[in-house]
Amino acid sequence: MSSPTNKIKRQKNKIEETKSPSSSSIFHKALTPKSTFEKDEYLDIIYWVRQIIGLVFGITWGVIPLHGILAIALFCALNAGLLYLYFTYYQPADEEEVGDTWELTKEGFMSSFAIFLVSEPSRDYIAL
């Protein structure tokens, strides 16, 4: 017959096995080249990297100042280009598992664009 402490230890082990990975481990894997991910983790990383890019570019474009269609076109090209380099060379993934290149390029783009527009300090793009 097993003791109550052994039962508790087994239950804790089962819970730890079913836990999702912590955000710090996912962040560490995102910064480590050629890491392996599950599909949802990979798409989440692509999404959040794109949001950070949108925020940084929005603030940078406002400080420079860079405005107008040139700023929007440059944002779109750099945003798509940087993410393409990230998921093609730095963190390559199986296209059958996570989707083709176009799907990864579109992942989170519009929300990143919205963050870019709102975070730009002078807000020339938004008419109230």
mmCIF file of C-alpha atoms in Angstrom:
data_model
loop_
_atom_site.group_PDB
_atom_site.id
_atom_site.type_symbol
_atom_site.label_atom_id
_atom_site.label_comp_id
_atom_site.label_asym_id
_atom_site.label_seq_id
_atom_site.Cartn_x
_atom_site.Cartn_y
_atom_site.Cartn_z
ATOM 1 C CA MET A 1 0.000 0.000 0.000
ATOM 2 C CA SER A 2 1.365 3.409 -0.923
ATOM 3 C CA SER A 3 1.590 6.260 1.498
ATOM 4 C CA PRO A 4 -0.352 9.515 1.073
ATOM 5 C CA THR A 5 2.855 11.431 0.357
ATOM 6 C CA ASN A 6 3.646 9.125 -2.569
ATOM 7 C CA LYS A 7 0.165 9.741 -3.981
ATOM 8 C CA ILE A 8 0.652 13.496 -3.662
ATOM 9 C CA LYS A 9 4.050 13.285 -5.377
ATOM 10 C CA ARG A 10 2.555 11.286 -8.254
ATOM 11 C CA GLN A 11 -0.286 13.781 -8.626
ATOM 12 C CA LYS A 12 2.200 16.684 -8.704
ATOM 13 C CA ASN A 13 4.247 14.895 -11.367
ATOM 14 C CA LYS A 14 1.133 14.370 -13.485
ATOM 15 C CA ILE A 15 0.193 18.034 -13.158
ATOM 16 C CA GLU A 16 3.722 19.162 -14.086
ATOM 17 C CA GLU A 17 3.699 16.917 -17.156
ATOM 18 C CA THR A 18 0.424 18.404 -18.420
ATOM 19 C CA LYS A 19 1.393 22.031 -17.779
ATOM 20 C CA SER A 20 2.028 24.173 -20.805
ATOM 21 C CA PRO A 21 5.538 25.552 -21.135
ATOM 22 C CA SER A 22 6.190 28.759 -19.263
ATOM 23 C CA SER A 23 6.376 32.031 -21.135
ATOM 24 C CA SER A 24 10.031 32.416 -20.183
ATOM 25 C CA SER A 25 10.921 29.061 -21.761
ATOM 26 C CA ILE A 26 9.027 29.990 -24.935
ATOM 27 C CA PHE A 27 10.799 33.359 -24.988
ATOM 28 C CA HIS A 28 14.146 31.612 -24.541
ATOM 29 C CA LYS A 29 13.358 29.202 -27.370
ATOM 30 C CA ALA A 30 12.306 32.120 -29.591
ATOM 31 C CA LEU A 31 15.733 33.702 -29.151
ATOM 32 C CA THR A 32 17.618 30.422 -29.621
ATOM 33 C CA PRO A 33 18.293 29.686 -33.311
ATOM 34 C CA LYS A 34 16.640 26.640 -34.881
ATOM 35 C CA SER A 35 14.618 25.636 -31.819
ATOM 36 C CA THR A 36 11.729 23.210 -32.110
ATOM 37 C CA PHE A 37 8.184 24.363 -31.390
ATOM 38 C CA GLU A 38 4.655 23.119 -31.446
ATOM 39 C CA LYS A 39 2.451 24.771 -34.063
ATOM 40 C CA ASP A 40 0.606 27.032 -31.617
ATOM 41 C CA GLU A 41 3.821 28.140 -29.910
ATOM 42 C CA TYR A 42 5.392 28.968 -33.243
ATOM 43 C CA LEU A 43 2.416 31.020 -34.416
ATOM 44 C CA ASP A 44 2.288 32.824 -31.060
ATOM 45 C CA ILE A 45 5.957 33.737 -31.360
ATOM 46 C CA ILE A 46 5.470 35.039 -34.900
ATOM 47 C CA TYR A 47 2.448 37.052 -33.718
ATOM 48 C CA TRP A 48 4.177 38.636 -30.718
ATOM 49 C CA VAL A 49 7.430 39.384 -32.527
ATOM 50 C CA ARG A 50 5.379 41.209 -35.130
ATOM 51 C CA GLN A 51 3.585 43.225 -32.420
ATOM 52 C CA ILE A 52 6.898 44.268 -30.882
ATOM 53 C CA ILE A 53 8.165 45.294 -34.327
ATOM 54 C CA GLY A 54 5.025 47.393 -34.846
ATOM 55 C CA LEU A 55 5.479 49.172 -31.521
ATOM 56 C CA VAL A 56 9.194 49.837 -32.006
ATOM 57 C CA PHE A 57 8.764 51.061 -35.582
ATOM 58 C CA GLY A 58 5.820 53.275 -34.600
ATOM 59 C CA ILE A 59 7.794 55.034 -31.897
ATOM 60 C CA THR A 60 10.909 55.237 -34.079
ATOM 61 C CA TRP A 61 9.026 56.673 -37.056
ATOM 62 C CA GLY A 62 7.479 59.304 -34.789
ATOM 63 C CA VAL A 63 10.805 60.333 -33.268
ATOM 64 C CA ILE A 64 12.698 60.496 -36.592
ATOM 65 C CA PRO A 65 10.012 61.981 -37.880
ATOM 66 C CA LEU A 66 9.009 59.839 -40.833
ATOM 67 C CA HIS A 67 5.446 60.369 -42.093
ATOM 68 C CA GLY A 68 3.119 59.709 -44.989
ATOM 69 C CA ILE A 69 2.952 56.960 -47.550
ATOM 70 C CA LEU A 70 6.735 56.485 -47.398
ATOM 71 C CA ALA A 71 6.555 55.648 -43.690
ATOM 72 C CA ILE A 72 3.679 53.209 -44.196
ATOM 73 C CA ALA A 73 5.342 51.506 -47.168
ATOM 74 C CA LEU A 74 8.653 51.268 -45.331
ATOM 75 C CA PHE A 75 6.912 49.803 -42.276
ATOM 76 C CA CYS A 76 5.125 47.177 -44.363
ATOM 77 C CA ALA A 77 8.277 46.173 -46.240
ATOM 78 C CA LEU A 78 10.499 46.002 -43.157
ATOM 79 C CA ASN A 79 7.865 44.254 -41.044
ATOM 80 C CA ALA A 80 7.255 41.556 -43.643
ATOM 81 C CA GLY A 81 10.950 41.294 -44.518
ATOM 82 C CA LEU A 82 12.207 40.934 -40.957
ATOM 83 C CA LEU A 83 9.635 38.284 -40.109
ATOM 84 C CA TYR A 84 10.383 36.447 -43.350
ATOM 85 C CA LEU A 85 14.067 36.328 -42.419
ATOM 86 C CA TYR A 86 13.155 35.209 -38.886
ATOM 87 C CA PHE A 87 10.970 32.270 -39.889
ATOM 88 C CA THR A 88 13.041 31.281 -42.913
ATOM 89 C CA TYR A 89 16.606 31.378 -41.590
ATOM 90 C CA TYR A 90 16.600 31.910 -37.808
ATOM 91 C CA GLN A 91 13.655 29.683 -36.808
ATOM 92 C CA PRO A 92 12.845 27.523 -39.847
ATOM 93 C CA ALA A 93 9.705 25.423 -39.511
ATOM 94 C CA ASP A 94 8.078 22.666 -41.479
ATOM 95 C CA GLU A 95 5.645 24.302 -43.914
ATOM 96 C CA GLU A 96 3.293 21.328 -43.748
ATOM 97 C CA GLU A 97 2.979 21.725 -39.993
ATOM 98 C CA VAL A 98 2.612 25.496 -39.530
ATOM 99 C CA GLY A 99 1.457 26.681 -42.938
ATOM 100 C CA ASP A 100 3.091 28.093 -45.995
ATOM 101 C CA THR A 101 5.226 31.207 -46.174
ATOM 102 C CA TRP A 102 2.314 33.457 -47.082
ATOM 103 C CA GLU A 103 0.308 32.358 -44.035
ATOM 104 C CA LEU A 104 3.255 33.082 -41.740
ATOM 105 C CA THR A 105 3.819 36.455 -43.406
ATOM 106 C CA LYS A 106 0.176 37.428 -42.793
ATOM 107 C CA GLU A 107 0.107 36.167 -39.178
ATOM 108 C CA GLY A 108 -0.693 39.198 -36.979
ATOM 109 C CA PHE A 109 0.131 41.774 -39.645
ATOM 110 C CA MET A 110 -3.016 43.918 -39.317
ATOM 111 C CA SER A 111 -2.824 44.145 -35.533
ATOM 112 C CA SER A 112 0.859 45.035 -35.850
ATOM 113 C CA PHE A 113 -0.088 47.750 -38.339
ATOM 114 C CA ALA A 114 -2.705 49.082 -35.903
ATOM 115 C CA ILE A 115 -0.112 49.197 -33.098
ATOM 116 C CA PHE A 116 2.254 50.986 -35.473
ATOM 117 C CA LEU A 117 -0.353 53.641 -36.250
ATOM 118 C CA VAL A 118 -1.383 54.188 -32.647
ATOM 119 C CA SER A 119 2.132 54.167 -31.173
ATOM 120 C CA GLU A 120 3.486 56.776 -33.586
ATOM 121 C CA PRO A 121 3.776 59.853 -31.319
ATOM 122 C CA SER A 122 2.554 62.534 -33.719
ATOM 123 C CA ARG A 123 -0.368 60.348 -34.909
ATOM 124 C CA ASP A 124 -0.591 61.967 -38.336
ATOM 125 C CA TYR A 125 -2.167 58.804 -39.702
ATOM 126 C CA ILE A 126 -5.219 58.812 -37.443
ATOM 127 C CA ALA A 127 -7.960 61.373 -38.020
ATOM 128 C CA LEU A 128 -10.173 61.947 -34.986
#
